[in-house]
GROMACS .gro file of C-alpha atoms in nm:
model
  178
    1UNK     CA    1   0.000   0.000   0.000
    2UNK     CA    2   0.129   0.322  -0.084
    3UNK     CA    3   0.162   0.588   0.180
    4UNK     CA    4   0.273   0.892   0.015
    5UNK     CA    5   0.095   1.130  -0.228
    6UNK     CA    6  -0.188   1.353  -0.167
    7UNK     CA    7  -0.248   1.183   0.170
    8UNK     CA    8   0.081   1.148   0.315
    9UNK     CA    9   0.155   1.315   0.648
   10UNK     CA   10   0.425   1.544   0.489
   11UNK     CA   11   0.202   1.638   0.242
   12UNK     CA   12  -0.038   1.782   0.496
   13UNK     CA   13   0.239   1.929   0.733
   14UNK     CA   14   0.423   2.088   0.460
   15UNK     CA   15   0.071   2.331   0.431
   16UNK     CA   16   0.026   2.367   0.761
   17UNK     CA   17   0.364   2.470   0.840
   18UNK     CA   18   0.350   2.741   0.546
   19UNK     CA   19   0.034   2.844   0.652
   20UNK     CA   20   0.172   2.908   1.092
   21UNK     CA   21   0.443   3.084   0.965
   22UNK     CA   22   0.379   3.283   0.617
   23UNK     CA   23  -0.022   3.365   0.676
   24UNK     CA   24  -0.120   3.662   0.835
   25UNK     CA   25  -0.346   3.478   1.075
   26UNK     CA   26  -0.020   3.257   1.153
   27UNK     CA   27   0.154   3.243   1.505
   28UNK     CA   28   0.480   3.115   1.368
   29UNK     CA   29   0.597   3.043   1.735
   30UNK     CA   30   0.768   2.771   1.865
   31UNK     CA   31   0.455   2.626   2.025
   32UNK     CA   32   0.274   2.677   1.730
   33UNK     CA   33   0.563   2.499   1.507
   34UNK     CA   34   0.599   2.227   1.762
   35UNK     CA   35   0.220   2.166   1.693
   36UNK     CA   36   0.216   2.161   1.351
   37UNK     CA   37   0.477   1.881   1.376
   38UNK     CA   38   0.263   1.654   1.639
   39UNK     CA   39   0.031   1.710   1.447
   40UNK     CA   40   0.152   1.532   1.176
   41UNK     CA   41   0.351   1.273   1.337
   42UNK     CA   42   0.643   1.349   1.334
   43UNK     CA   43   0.867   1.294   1.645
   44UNK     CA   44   0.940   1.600   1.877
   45UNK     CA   45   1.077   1.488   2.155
   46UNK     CA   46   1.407   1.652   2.067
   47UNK     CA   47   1.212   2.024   1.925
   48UNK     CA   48   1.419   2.308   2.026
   49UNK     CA   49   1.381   2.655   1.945
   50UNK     CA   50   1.701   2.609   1.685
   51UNK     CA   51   1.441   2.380   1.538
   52UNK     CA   52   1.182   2.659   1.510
   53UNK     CA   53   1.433   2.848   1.377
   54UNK     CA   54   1.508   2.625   1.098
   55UNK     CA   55   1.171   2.559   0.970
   56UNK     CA   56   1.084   2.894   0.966
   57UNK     CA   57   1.290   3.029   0.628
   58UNK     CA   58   1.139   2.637   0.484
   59UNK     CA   59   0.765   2.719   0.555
   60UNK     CA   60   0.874   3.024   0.316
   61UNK     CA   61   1.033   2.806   0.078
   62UNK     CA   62   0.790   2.561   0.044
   63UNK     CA   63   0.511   2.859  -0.013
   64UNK     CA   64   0.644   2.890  -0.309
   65UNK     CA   65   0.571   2.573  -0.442
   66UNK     CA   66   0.208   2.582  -0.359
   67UNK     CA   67   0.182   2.962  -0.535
   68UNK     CA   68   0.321   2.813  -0.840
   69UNK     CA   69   0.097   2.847  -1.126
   70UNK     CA   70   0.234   2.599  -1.379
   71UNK     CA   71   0.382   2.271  -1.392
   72UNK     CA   72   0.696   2.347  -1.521
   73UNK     CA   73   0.707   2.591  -1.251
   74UNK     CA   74   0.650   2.403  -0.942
   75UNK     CA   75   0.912   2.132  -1.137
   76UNK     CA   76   1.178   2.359  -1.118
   77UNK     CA   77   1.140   2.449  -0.754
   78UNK     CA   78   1.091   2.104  -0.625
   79UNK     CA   79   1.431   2.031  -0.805
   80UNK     CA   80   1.621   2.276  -0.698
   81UNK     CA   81   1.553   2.181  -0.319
   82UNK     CA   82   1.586   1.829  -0.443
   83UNK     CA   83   1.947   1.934  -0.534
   84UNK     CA   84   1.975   2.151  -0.217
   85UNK     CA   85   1.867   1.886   0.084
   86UNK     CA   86   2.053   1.589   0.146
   87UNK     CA   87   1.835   1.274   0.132
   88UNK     CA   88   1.988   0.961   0.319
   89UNK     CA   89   1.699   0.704   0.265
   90UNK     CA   90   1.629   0.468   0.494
   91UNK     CA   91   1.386   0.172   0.618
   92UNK     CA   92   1.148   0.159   0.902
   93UNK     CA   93   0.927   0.005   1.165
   94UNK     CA   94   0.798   0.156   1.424
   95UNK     CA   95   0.450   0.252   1.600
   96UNK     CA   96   0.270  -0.061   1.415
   97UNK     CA   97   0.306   0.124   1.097
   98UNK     CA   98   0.493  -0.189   0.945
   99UNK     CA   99   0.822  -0.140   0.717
  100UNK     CA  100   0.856   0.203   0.570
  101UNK     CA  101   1.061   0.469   0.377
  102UNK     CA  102   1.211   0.758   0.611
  103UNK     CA  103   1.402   0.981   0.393
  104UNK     CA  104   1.636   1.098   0.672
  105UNK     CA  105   1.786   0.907   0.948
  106UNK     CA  106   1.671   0.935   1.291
  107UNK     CA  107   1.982   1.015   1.399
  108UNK     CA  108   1.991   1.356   1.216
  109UNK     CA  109   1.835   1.670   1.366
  110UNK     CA  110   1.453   1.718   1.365
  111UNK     CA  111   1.438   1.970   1.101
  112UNK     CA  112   1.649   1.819   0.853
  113UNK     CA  113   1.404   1.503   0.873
  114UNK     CA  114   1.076   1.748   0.796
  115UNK     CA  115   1.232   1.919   0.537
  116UNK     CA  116   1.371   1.572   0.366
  117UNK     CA  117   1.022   1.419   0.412
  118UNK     CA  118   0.768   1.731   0.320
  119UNK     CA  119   0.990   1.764   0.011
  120UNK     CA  120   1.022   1.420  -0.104
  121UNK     CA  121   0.633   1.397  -0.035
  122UNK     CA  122   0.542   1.715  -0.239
  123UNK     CA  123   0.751   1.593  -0.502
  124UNK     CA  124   0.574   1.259  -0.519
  125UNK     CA  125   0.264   1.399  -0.534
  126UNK     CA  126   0.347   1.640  -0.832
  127UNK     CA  127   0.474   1.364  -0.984
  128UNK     CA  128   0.106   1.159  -0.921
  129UNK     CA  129  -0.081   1.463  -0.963
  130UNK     CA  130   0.014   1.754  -1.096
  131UNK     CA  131  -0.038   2.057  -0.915
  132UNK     CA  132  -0.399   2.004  -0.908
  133UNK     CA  133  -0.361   1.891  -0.548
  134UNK     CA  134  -0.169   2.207  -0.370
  135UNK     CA  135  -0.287   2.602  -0.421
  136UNK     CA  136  -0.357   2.893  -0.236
  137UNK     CA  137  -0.694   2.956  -0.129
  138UNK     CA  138  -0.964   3.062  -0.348
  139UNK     CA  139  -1.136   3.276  -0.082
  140UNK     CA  140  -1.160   3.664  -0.132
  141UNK     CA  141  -0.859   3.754   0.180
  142UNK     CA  142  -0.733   3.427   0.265
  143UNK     CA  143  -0.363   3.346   0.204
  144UNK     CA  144  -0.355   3.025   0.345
  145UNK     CA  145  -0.243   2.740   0.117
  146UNK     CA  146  -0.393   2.359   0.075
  147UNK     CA  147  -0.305   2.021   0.030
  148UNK     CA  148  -0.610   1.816  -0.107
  149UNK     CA  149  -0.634   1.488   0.020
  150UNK     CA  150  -1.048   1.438  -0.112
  151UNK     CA  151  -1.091   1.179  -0.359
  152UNK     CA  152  -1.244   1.393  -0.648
  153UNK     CA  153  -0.914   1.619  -0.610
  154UNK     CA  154  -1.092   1.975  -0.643
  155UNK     CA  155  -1.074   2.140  -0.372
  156UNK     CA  156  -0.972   2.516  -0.414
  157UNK     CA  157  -1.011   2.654  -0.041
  158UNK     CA  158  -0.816   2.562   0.250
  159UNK     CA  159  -1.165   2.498   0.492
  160UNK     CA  160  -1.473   2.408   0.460
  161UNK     CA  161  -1.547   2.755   0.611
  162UNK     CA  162  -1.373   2.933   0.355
  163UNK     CA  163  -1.557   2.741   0.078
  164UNK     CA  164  -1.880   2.796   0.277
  165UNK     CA  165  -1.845   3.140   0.303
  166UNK     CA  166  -1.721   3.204  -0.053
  167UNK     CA  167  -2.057   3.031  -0.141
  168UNK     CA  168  -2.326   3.186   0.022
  169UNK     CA  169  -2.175   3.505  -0.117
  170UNK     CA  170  -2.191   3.358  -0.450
  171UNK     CA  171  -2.536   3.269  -0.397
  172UNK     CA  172  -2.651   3.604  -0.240
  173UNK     CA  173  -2.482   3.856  -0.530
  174UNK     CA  174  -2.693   3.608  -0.772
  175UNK     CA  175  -2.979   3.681  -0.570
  176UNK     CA  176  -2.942   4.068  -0.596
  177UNK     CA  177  -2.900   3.989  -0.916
  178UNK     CA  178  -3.237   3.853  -0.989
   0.00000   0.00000   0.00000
């Protein structure tokens, strides 16, 4: 069974770590990174603020990737960091998850491991999807970004509130309208 993609944990961390540090709404603190990270399930038993530190200037790297508006575009980003971070692949088994693929040792530092395993993750999911699967928001205001892990694959808002409230305005202009 394949674990990465659209709904692989680094997938899903990799927007809400742009979103807590590069929206306006986001804290960006070291709670609020260390969060993100649990959140996702990654190990952060060893989170420091140098760690915060370090995935801060990668949150606004990896923006970039969901803002791009063509293939070719998010292509040449994704290998560029490919080039950039060292990848030192390796098996695992842990937390009755069975034999998998960690793309950084545990022995190296925490964010060295997210940024090796949100990039290899984005980058398997452009290479599944596209970038049909990662934007910005469509909401009027909203800068956060989305991953879209539905199975019909077109989402364009990062919430349900955003999509709900994009909607009814929609639906109450045509109203006027009529």
């Amino acid at each position: 069974m394949r674990v990465t993609g659209y709904k692989s944990h680094g997938v899903g961390a990799a927007a809400a770590l742009v979103n807590a540090v590069t929206s306006a709404e986001g804290a960006g603190t070291d709670d609020a990174l260390r969060g993100v990270l649990a959140d996702h399930g990654f190990f952060v038993a060893d989170f420091t603020p140098d760690t915060a530190a370090r995935l801060r200037p990668w949150a606004r790297t990896l923006r970039a990737v969901f803002e791009a508006e063509t293939l070719d575009r998010a292509v040449e980003l994704l290998n560029a960091l490919l080039a950039d971070v060292p990848m030192h692949p390796h098996l695992a088994d842990h937390d009755e998850r069975g034999l998998h693929l960690h793309y950084a040792p545990p022995q190296v530092e925490l964010a060295h491991r997210f940024r090796a395993t949100t990039l290899m993750n984005l980058s398997e999911l452009v290479c599944d999807h596209g970038i049909d699967r990662i934007g910005v928001c469509a909401a009027a205001g909203c800068d956060h970004v989305y991953a879209d892990d539905s199975r019909g694959g077109r989402r364009r808002f990062c919430s349900d509130a955003c999509a709900n409230r994009t909607n009814v305005a929609a639906y109450r202009a045509r109203r006027r309208e009529q």
